[in-house]
Short mmCIF file of C-alpha atoms in Angstrom, two decimals:
data_model
loop_
_atom_site.label_atom_id
_atom_site.label_comp_id
_atom_site.label_asym_id
_atom_site.label_seq_id
_atom_site.Cartn_x
_atom_site.Cartn_y
_atom_site.Cartn_z
CA UNK B 1 56.46 143.97 115.63
CA UNK B 2 57.55 140.71 113.78
CA UNK B 3 61.46 139.73 113.70
CA UNK B 4 62.45 136.86 111.69
CA UNK B 5 65.12 134.30 111.82
CA UNK B 6 66.57 133.12 108.85
CA UNK B 7 66.67 129.39 108.07
CA UNK B 8 69.09 127.66 106.80
CA UNK B 9 72.17 125.77 107.88
CA UNK B 10 73.26 127.83 110.27
CA UNK B 11 73.90 125.69 113.80
CA UNK B 12 73.31 128.49 116.18
CA UNK B 13 69.52 128.80 114.84
CA UNK B 14 67.67 126.79 118.31
CA UNK B 15 70.51 128.91 120.50
CA UNK B 16 69.19 132.45 119.04
CA UNK B 17 65.35 131.40 118.60
CA UNK B 18 65.68 129.88 122.49
CA UNK B 19 66.98 133.42 123.48
CA UNK B 20 64.31 135.48 121.60
CA UNK B 21 61.63 133.48 123.58
CA UNK B 22 63.79 134.30 127.20
CA UNK B 23 63.08 137.76 125.88
CA UNK B 24 59.56 137.52 124.57
CA UNK B 25 60.54 138.58 121.14
CA UNK B 26 57.43 137.34 118.48
CA UNK B 27 60.04 136.08 115.99
CA UNK B 28 59.25 133.24 113.30
CA UNK B 29 62.29 131.01 112.25
CA UNK B 30 61.17 130.75 108.03
CA UNK B 31 63.33 131.19 104.88
CA UNK B 32 59.68 132.22 103.28
CA UNK B 33 61.31 135.26 100.48
CA UNK B 34 58.19 137.31 101.30
CA UNK B 35 58.09 137.10 105.26
CA UNK B 36 61.14 138.17 105.57
CA UNK B 37 60.62 141.45 103.23
CA UNK B 38 57.97 141.82 105.37
CA UNK B 39 59.70 141.48 108.23
CA UNK B 40 59.82 144.44 111.54
CA UNK B 41 63.70 142.94 112.23
CA UNK B 42 65.51 140.29 110.71
CA UNK B 43 68.06 138.11 112.23
CA UNK B 44 70.76 136.34 110.61
CA UNK B 45 72.26 133.96 112.51
CA UNK B 46 75.48 131.90 111.93
CA UNK B 47 77.72 128.79 112.99
CA UNK B 48 79.60 126.99 110.39
CA UNK B 49 81.71 127.41 107.48
CA UNK B 50 81.64 130.42 104.80
CA UNK B 51 81.84 128.49 101.62
CA UNK B 52 78.97 125.73 102.47
CA UNK B 53 77.09 128.34 104.18
CA UNK B 54 77.03 131.21 101.02
CA UNK B 55 76.13 128.46 98.82
CA UNK B 56 73.12 127.32 101.31
CA UNK B 57 71.96 130.54 100.75
CA UNK B 58 72.45 130.89 97.53
CA UNK B 59 70.69 127.72 97.04
CA UNK B 60 67.77 129.49 98.15
CA UNK B 61 68.17 132.97 96.78
CA UNK B 62 69.28 134.14 99.77
CA UNK B 63 71.87 135.80 99.50
CA UNK B 64 70.52 138.25 96.91
CA UNK B 65 67.52 138.89 99.08
CA UNK B 66 69.09 139.87 102.59
CA UNK B 67 71.71 142.87 99.97
CA UNK B 68 68.62 144.30 99.58
CA UNK B 69 66.58 144.30 102.73
CA UNK B 70 66.44 148.31 104.18
CA UNK B 71 64.72 147.13 107.39
CA UNK B 72 67.68 146.99 110.47
CA UNK B 73 69.18 143.29 109.54
CA UNK B 74 71.22 141.59 112.70
CA UNK B 75 74.49 139.52 111.14
CA UNK B 76 75.85 137.29 114.54
CA UNK B 77 79.78 135.36 114.01
CA UNK B 78 79.43 133.85 110.77
CA UNK B 79 76.31 136.09 109.60
CA UNK B 80 78.89 138.99 110.54
CA UNK B 81 81.63 137.39 108.62
CA UNK B 82 79.34 136.60 105.55
CA UNK B 83 77.71 140.33 105.79
CA UNK B 84 81.61 141.06 103.65
CA UNK B 85 83.33 141.37 101.02
CA UNK B 86 85.42 137.96 101.43
CA UNK B 87 86.38 135.33 102.94
CA UNK B 88 89.60 133.61 103.49
CA UNK B 89 87.37 130.56 104.47
CA UNK B 90 88.04 128.71 101.79
CA UNK B 91 88.74 131.82 99.60
CA UNK B 92 84.19 132.69 99.74
CA UNK B 93 82.91 135.70 97.83
CA UNK B 94 80.63 136.62 100.20
CA UNK B 95 77.36 139.21 100.24
CA UNK B 96 79.63 142.36 100.21
CA UNK B 97 77.36 144.63 102.96
CA UNK B 98 80.89 145.20 104.40
CA UNK B 99 83.99 146.26 102.32
CA UNK B 100 85.98 144.24 103.70
CA UNK B 101 87.57 140.97 104.19
CA UNK B 102 87.67 138.41 106.49
CA UNK B 103 91.39 136.65 107.56
CA UNK B 104 92.43 133.78 109.71
CA UNK B 105 93.79 133.95 113.57
CA UNK B 106 97.65 132.62 113.12
CA UNK B 107 97.84 130.11 115.92
CA UNK B 108 100.05 129.72 119.31
CA UNK B 109 101.13 128.63 121.73
CA UNK B 110 100.08 131.39 123.22
CA UNK B 111 97.17 132.21 121.48
CA UNK B 112 95.38 129.36 120.98
CA UNK B 113 92.62 128.89 117.84
CA UNK B 114 89.70 129.01 117.86
CA UNK B 115 89.80 132.35 119.62
CA UNK B 116 87.47 130.44 122.33
CA UNK B 117 85.73 131.96 125.64
CA UNK B 118 84.52 135.39 126.97
CA UNK B 119 86.43 138.99 126.10
CA UNK B 120 85.32 142.77 126.57
CA UNK B 121 83.95 145.07 124.52
CA UNK B 122 85.46 148.38 123.67
CA UNK B 123 82.61 150.42 122.09
CA UNK B 124 83.48 153.10 119.86
CA UNK B 125 80.10 154.08 118.71
CA UNK B 126 76.72 154.37 119.93
CA UNK B 127 76.04 151.06 119.22
CA UNK B 128 76.00 148.94 121.42
CA UNK B 129 74.67 150.68 123.78
CA UNK B 130 77.26 152.60 126.57
CA UNK B 131 76.65 151.42 128.89
CA UNK B 132 78.11 147.75 127.83
CA UNK B 133 81.25 148.89 127.75
CA UNK B 134 84.14 146.98 129.15
CA UNK B 135 81.41 143.97 129.39
CA UNK B 136 82.38 140.86 128.98
CA UNK B 137 80.73 138.18 125.72
CA UNK B 138 81.27 134.95 124.31
CA UNK B 139 83.75 134.27 121.21
CA UNK B 140 84.08 130.91 119.02
CA UNK B 141 85.41 131.63 115.59
CA UNK B 142 89.29 131.03 113.81
CA UNK B 143 88.42 133.74 111.28
CA UNK B 144 88.01 137.61 112.51
CA UNK B 145 87.35 141.20 110.71
CA UNK B 146 89.99 144.10 110.95
CA UNK B 147 89.01 147.10 112.95
CA UNK B 148 87.54 148.94 109.78
CA UNK B 149 85.06 152.77 109.28
CA UNK B 150 82.12 150.24 110.13
CA UNK B 151 83.52 148.90 113.49
CA UNK B 152 81.85 149.82 116.23
CA UNK B 153 82.78 147.87 118.66
CA UNK B 154 86.68 146.34 119.17
CA UNK B 155 87.75 143.49 121.30
CA UNK B 156 92.01 142.09 121.09
CA UNK B 157 92.99 138.95 120.21
CA UNK B 158 96.53 138.54 118.78
CA UNK B 159 95.17 141.52 117.39
CA UNK B 160 92.34 144.30 117.36
CA UNK B 161 89.71 143.38 115.55
CA UNK B 162 85.69 143.94 114.89
CA UNK B 163 83.51 142.45 117.60
CA UNK B 164 80.55 144.81 116.44
CA UNK B 165 79.84 147.04 112.79
CA UNK B 166 77.05 148.89 111.54
CA UNK B 167 76.45 150.19 108.25
CA UNK B 168 73.32 151.80 107.57
CA UNK B 169 70.07 149.56 108.04
CA UNK B 170 73.04 146.97 108.56
CA UNK B 171 74.34 145.28 112.39
CA UNK B 172 76.47 142.56 113.13
CA UNK B 173 78.63 141.36 116.08
CA UNK B 174 81.56 138.23 115.54
CA UNK B 175 80.13 137.26 119.52
CA UNK B 176 77.33 135.30 120.28
CA UNK B 177 74.40 136.88 122.40
CA UNK B 178 72.38 134.73 122.59
CA UNK B 179 75.18 132.92 124.90
CA UNK B 180 76.76 136.19 126.53
CA UNK B 181 74.33 136.22 129.81
CA UNK B 182 72.94 139.36 130.81
CA UNK B 183 75.28 141.59 128.22
CA UNK B 184 74.28 139.72 125.66
CA UNK B 185 70.06 139.57 125.77
CA UNK B 186 71.14 143.56 126.40
CA UNK B 187 72.37 143.92 123.37
CA UNK B 188 69.79 141.34 121.48
CA UNK B 189 67.16 143.76 123.23
CA UNK B 190 68.69 146.79 121.83
CA UNK B 191 68.50 145.14 118.35
CA UNK B 192 64.70 144.84 118.80
CA UNK B 193 63.97 147.90 120.18
CA UNK B 194 66.19 149.82 117.55
CA UNK K 1 91.29 140.14 127.01
CA UNK K 2 89.90 136.68 126.77
CA UNK K 3 89.62 135.47 130.09
CA UNK K 4 90.24 131.84 132.09
CA UNK K 5 86.49 129.96 132.15
CA UNK K 6 85.13 127.99 134.69
CA UNK K 7 83.66 125.45 134.43
CA UNK K 8 81.26 122.79 137.07
CA UNK K 9 80.46 119.41 135.43
CA UNK K 10 77.45 117.94 135.86
CA UNK K 11 76.87 113.78 136.01
CA UNK K 12 73.47 113.04 134.44
CA UNK K 13 71.44 109.88 135.29
CA UNK K 14 68.06 109.44 133.78
CA UNK K 15 67.89 113.34 133.83
CA UNK K 16 68.75 113.59 136.70
CA UNK K 17 72.03 115.24 138.02
CA UNK K 18 73.60 111.89 140.46
CA UNK K 19 76.58 113.19 142.83
CA UNK K 20 74.89 114.38 145.60
CA UNK K 21 74.74 118.12 145.25
CA UNK K 22 73.86 120.29 148.47
CA UNK K 23 74.26 123.84 146.42
CA UNK K 24 72.42 126.98 148.19
CA UNK K 25 68.63 127.34 147.73
CA UNK K 26 68.00 125.02 145.04
CA UNK K 27 64.65 123.49 145.88
CA UNK K 28 65.76 120.44 144.01
CA UNK K 29 68.74 119.93 143.50
CA UNK K 30 68.54 116.70 141.18
CA UNK K 31 67.04 119.00 138.63
CA UNK K 32 69.79 119.23 136.15
CA UNK K 33 68.53 122.48 135.27
CA UNK K 34 68.17 124.34 138.43
CA UNK K 35 71.45 123.28 138.93
CA UNK K 36 72.41 124.86 135.99
CA UNK K 37 70.41 128.02 135.83
CA UNK K 38 72.25 128.58 139.57
CA UNK K 39 75.73 128.36 138.47
CA UNK K 40 75.22 130.28 134.91
CA UNK K 41 74.24 132.98 137.53
CA UNK K 42 77.11 132.91 139.88
CA UNK K 43 79.03 133.61 136.79
CA UNK K 44 80.26 129.72 135.97
CA UNK K 45 81.83 130.68 132.44
CA UNK K 46 80.12 127.37 130.70
CA UNK K 47 78.79 123.92 131.90
CA UNK K 48 79.57 120.83 130.76
CA UNK K 49 76.68 118.02 131.18
CA UNK K 50 78.39 114.21 131.25
CA UNK K 51 75.21 111.54 130.26
CA UNK K 52 76.28 108.12 132.13
CA UNK K 53 73.56 106.64 131.06
CA UNK K 54 73.58 102.97 131.09
CA UNK K 55 70.36 101.77 128.90
CA UNK K 56 69.25 103.73 125.75
CA UNK K 57 65.98 103.58 127.91
CA UNK K 58 67.96 106.70 129.64
CA UNK K 59 69.56 108.11 127.27
CA UNK K 60 66.31 109.77 125.41
CA UNK K 61 65.72 111.09 128.49
CA UNK K 62 69.23 112.76 128.35
CA UNK K 63 68.44 114.17 124.39
CA UNK K 64 64.98 115.66 126.00
CA UNK K 65 67.18 117.32 129.03
CA UNK K 66 69.73 119.04 126.70
CA UNK K 67 67.02 120.61 124.78
CA UNK K 68 65.12 122.16 127.99
CA UNK K 69 68.91 122.77 129.28
CA UNK K 70 69.61 125.00 126.40
CA UNK K 71 65.92 126.68 126.62
CA UNK K 72 66.90 128.45 130.01
CA UNK K 73 69.87 129.39 130.10
CA UNK K 74 71.83 132.23 128.20
CA UNK K 75 75.72 130.62 128.68
CA UNK K 76 77.52 127.85 126.86
CA UNK K 77 77.38 124.18 127.95
CA UNK K 78 79.13 120.95 126.24
CA UNK K 79 77.62 117.91 126.41
CA UNK K 80 78.85 114.00 126.56
CA UNK K 81 78.18 110.51 127.48
CA UNK K 82 78.43 107.70 124.92
CA UNK K 83 78.54 109.81 121.56
CA UNK K 84 80.56 107.65 119.03
CA UNK K 85 78.62 108.61 115.41
CA UNK K 86 77.81 111.34 113.45
CA UNK K 87 73.99 110.62 113.82
CA UNK K 88 74.23 111.19 117.55
CA UNK K 89 75.71 114.40 117.76
CA UNK K 90 73.00 116.15 115.29
CA UNK K 91 70.10 115.58 117.32
CA UNK K 92 72.24 117.31 120.45
CA UNK K 93 74.14 120.35 118.39
CA UNK K 94 70.07 120.74 117.20
CA UNK K 95 68.62 120.88 120.82
CA UNK K 96 70.89 123.94 121.98
CA UNK K 97 74.28 122.03 123.14
CA UNK K 98 77.74 124.55 121.71
CA UNK K 99 79.96 121.33 121.86
CA UNK K 100 80.23 117.32 122.20
CA UNK K 101 82.74 115.94 124.44
CA UNK K 102 83.60 112.68 122.68
CA UNK K 103 86.25 110.01 124.66
CA UNK K 104 86.01 106.41 124.74
CA UNK K 105 84.89 105.57 121.11
CA UNK K 106 87.78 108.30 119.77
CA UNK K 107 90.65 106.14 120.91
CA UNK K 108 88.58 103.29 119.51
CA UNK K 109 87.92 104.84 116.19
CA UNK K 110 89.89 108.04 116.14
CA UNK K 111 88.27 109.08 112.80
CA UNK K 112 85.61 109.68 114.80
CA UNK K 113 87.18 112.66 115.48
CA UNK K 114 87.80 113.64 111.99
CA UNK K 115 84.22 113.03 110.95
CA UNK K 116 82.81 114.83 113.29
CA UNK K 117 84.97 117.55 112.70
CA UNK K 118 84.27 118.02 108.96
CA UNK K 119 80.31 117.65 110.07
CA UNK K 120 79.65 120.80 112.65
CA UNK K 121 82.89 122.22 112.45
CA UNK K 122 86.22 122.16 114.70
CA UNK K 123 84.52 124.64 117.35
CA UNK K 124 81.97 122.40 118.69
CA UNK K 125 84.46 119.20 118.44
CA UNK K 126 85.75 118.61 122.42
CA UNK K 127 88.39 115.85 122.98
CA UNK K 128 88.17 114.35 126.40
CA UNK K 129 90.72 112.51 128.09
CA UNK K 130 91.97 110.69 130.15
CA UNK K 131 94.90 109.74 131.59
CA UNK K 132 97.05 107.93 134.84
CA UNK K 133 100.81 108.20 135.11
CA UNK K 134 102.28 104.46 134.58
CA UNK K 135 105.65 103.87 134.86
CA UNK K 136 107.01 107.57 134.58
CA UNK K 137 104.18 107.68 131.07
CA UNK K 138 100.51 109.25 130.96
CA UNK K 139 98.74 106.72 129.59
CA UNK K 140 95.32 107.30 127.76
CA UNK K 141 92.55 105.68 130.13
CA UNK K 142 89.10 104.81 129.17
CA UNK K 143 85.43 103.77 130.96
CA UNK K 144 86.44 106.55 133.64
CA UNK K 145 89.92 105.74 133.85
CA UNK K 146 89.66 101.55 134.59
CA UNK K 147 90.69 100.48 130.74
CA UNK K 148 94.79 101.64 129.55
CA UNK K 149 95.09 101.75 126.02
CA UNK K 150 97.70 102.07 123.83
CA UNK K 151 97.86 105.36 123.30
CA UNK K 152 100.05 107.98 125.41
CA UNK K 153 98.87 111.29 126.23
CA UNK K 154 100.95 113.70 124.44
CA UNK K 155 101.19 111.68 121.04
CA UNK K 156 97.50 111.23 121.31
CA UNK K 157 96.47 114.54 122.23
CA UNK K 158 98.39 116.23 118.91
CA UNK K 159 96.84 113.17 116.91
CA UNK K 160 92.86 114.69 117.90
CA UNK K 161 94.49 118.15 117.11
CA UNK K 162 95.56 117.62 113.68
CA UNK K 163 92.37 115.26 113.06
CA UNK K 164 90.32 118.24 113.68
CA UNK K 165 89.56 118.46 117.70
CA UNK K 166 88.83 122.32 118.49
CA UNK K 167 89.29 122.02 122.41
CA UNK K 168 91.38 119.18 124.89
CA UNK K 169 89.51 118.46 127.80
CA UNK K 170 92.17 116.89 130.10
CA UNK K 171 91.73 114.85 133.45
CA UNK K 172 94.62 113.33 135.20
CA UNK K 173 92.52 109.49 136.77
CA UNK K 174 95.06 110.43 139.62
CA UNK K 175 94.82 113.73 140.67
CA UNK K 176 91.03 113.29 140.32
CA UNK K 177 89.17 113.04 143.77
CA UNK K 178 92.15 113.67 145.70
CA UNK K 179 91.73 117.62 146.08
CA UNK K 180 95.11 118.26 145.82
CA UNK K 181 95.49 120.06 142.81
CA UNK K 182 95.82 119.81 139.17
CA UNK K 183 98.12 117.92 136.98
CA UNK K 184 100.36 121.18 136.06
CA UNK K 185 103.72 119.25 134.57
CA UNK K 186 101.43 117.06 131.80
CA UNK K 187 99.04 119.86 131.33
CA UNK K 188 102.17 122.71 130.86
CA UNK K 189 103.57 120.26 127.91
CA UNK K 190 99.96 119.89 126.16
CA UNK K 191 100.40 123.94 125.78
CA UNK K 192 103.09 123.58 125.01
CA UNK K 193 102.72 121.36 122.12
CA UNK K 194 99.06 122.30 121.49
CA UNK K 195 97.21 125.01 119.59
CA UNK K 196 94.03 124.37 120.38
CA UNK K 197 92.35 125.79 124.33
CA UNK K 198 93.19 123.10 127.03
CA UNK K 199 90.77 122.48 129.81
CA UNK K 200 91.98 121.28 133.24
CA UNK K 201 89.79 118.24 135.17
CA UNK K 202 91.14 116.43 137.86
CA UNK K 203 92.18 117.87 141.38
CA UNK K 204 90.87 120.31 142.41
CA UNK K 205 90.82 121.80 146.08
CA UNK K 206 91.26 125.01 146.97
CA UNK K 207 90.77 128.34 144.42
CA UNK K 208 95.01 128.28 144.98
CA UNK K 209 94.74 124.83 142.68
CA UNK K 210 92.41 127.11 139.99
CA UNK K 211 95.66 129.86 140.17
CA UNK K 212 98.23 127.54 140.00
CA UNK K 213 96.44 125.38 136.56
CA UNK K 214 96.55 129.34 134.95
CA UNK K 215 99.92 130.90 136.29
CA UNK K 216 101.83 127.66 135.45
CA UNK K 217 99.89 125.29 133.11
CA UNK K 218 98.30 128.30 130.78
CA UNK K 219 95.29 125.86 131.25
CA UNK K 220 92.47 128.17 128.98
CA UNK K 221 89.74 126.66 131.41
CA UNK K 222 89.79 124.77 134.27
CA UNK K 223 87.07 121.72 135.36
CA UNK K 224 85.18 121.27 138.51
CA UNK K 225 82.25 119.32 140.32
CA UNK K 226 82.08 118.66 143.19
CA UNK K 227 83.85 121.08 145.35
CA UNK K 228 81.05 123.96 143.46
CA UNK K 229 78.32 121.48 143.79
CA UNK K 230 78.82 120.82 148.35
CA UNK K 231 79.48 124.36 147.86
CA UNK K 232 83.13 124.07 149.07
CA UNK K 233 84.38 126.78 146.96
CA UNK K 234 81.93 129.78 144.97
CA UNK K 235 82.43 130.90 141.82
CA UNK K 236 82.12 133.79 143.03
CA UNK K 237 84.43 134.47 145.38
CA UNK K 238 86.85 131.82 143.14
CA UNK K 239 86.72 134.66 140.44
CA UNK K 240 87.61 137.03 142.40
CA UNK K 241 90.04 135.22 144.24
CA UNK K 242 91.88 134.97 140.74
CA UNK K 243 90.97 138.24 140.42
CA UNK K 244 92.97 139.43 143.10
CA UNK K 245 95.78 137.28 141.73
CA UNK K 246 96.08 138.79 138.23
CA UNK K 247 94.14 136.13 136.54
CA UNK K 248 91.96 137.51 134.12
CA UNK K 249 88.08 136.19 134.50
CA UNK K 250 84.61 137.78 133.71
CA UNK K 251 83.54 139.33 136.52
#
């Protein structure tokens, strides 16, 4: 099985690649369209700012490629947000795989922003698998996707928000499985095992 | 629910952990990767590695160490020490570090915070602030608390947030090493003042001190070194203790 880790200006490519290494996955980091199209699985990482990251995807024509992928695709953090229709972060038009709008957390002294640290998952669907119910995973983000029809796991910070989503062959997580200890490894493995 | 974070801090010199470490079942307590893996296994929520190397040659060792750490541990970590430019930060993040902390260089050149935040995002910029109380005012110090500056804690912390820091690492040098507890008063005031997370450091001596800094100062995270390195407080026991005191933690 060949896994492709999309190469563009995302900040966490190295960390995701190390996590895949630890799982013994056969993967390649590339922006080569042919290789992406022929992969068994595609991982779409993301750390950074929405508009510059979308611009980076477009400059490589990866926006069209990602939208039309038929194999399982996993978006991580900003990757998940960019799979939505629109982001409030610098008013950015995104890929539109999920018909949702990414919103900004309102900071207060009680609720600091970014939402940074370990928070628990409340599962609402069959992926992520049930053994992960209530497990803690690591989040770092200032924008969130509201709970919607595609939400498969919810976390709560200021408001309940989408921690994981799924639509057809598209899977997405707001947290960082590559930094979420055993729970994160289990989620990455479950994606690789699909 | 977002949990409170427990963060062991490791001082690194020439690629090795510095302070004497007396930690159960380690083959090589001077090996940062082995020590870090042990902490991750025990349930540490994050790790901080501070490079206290004096020379350029030793700093190069640190960059390759960061890569080695990232390869082996599956929790987030921050690196700091001697960072003074965008060029210093890029290789550390590319090597797999999640955040960088800056301290004296930001005091000398506050614009550095803006530059780093713009280049890499606020979420990976930790502004470390070392303070001592002088004539009833918390004064920012540099060089490990040796040199007083003209900056006051609260205005500097607010300025750091406004310039784009994503987190504040507060250390009271008056409390550091005393094991008499964290500086609750200034930490409480920082909590009231800021909308970014605060890591409390300096003074941890007992499990009760951790409970206090979370319950009374509302700190988002607490950092300590020697109490963990010498096995005086074990992380699993600390988390169980905090849970029993109704502090949300990841078990």
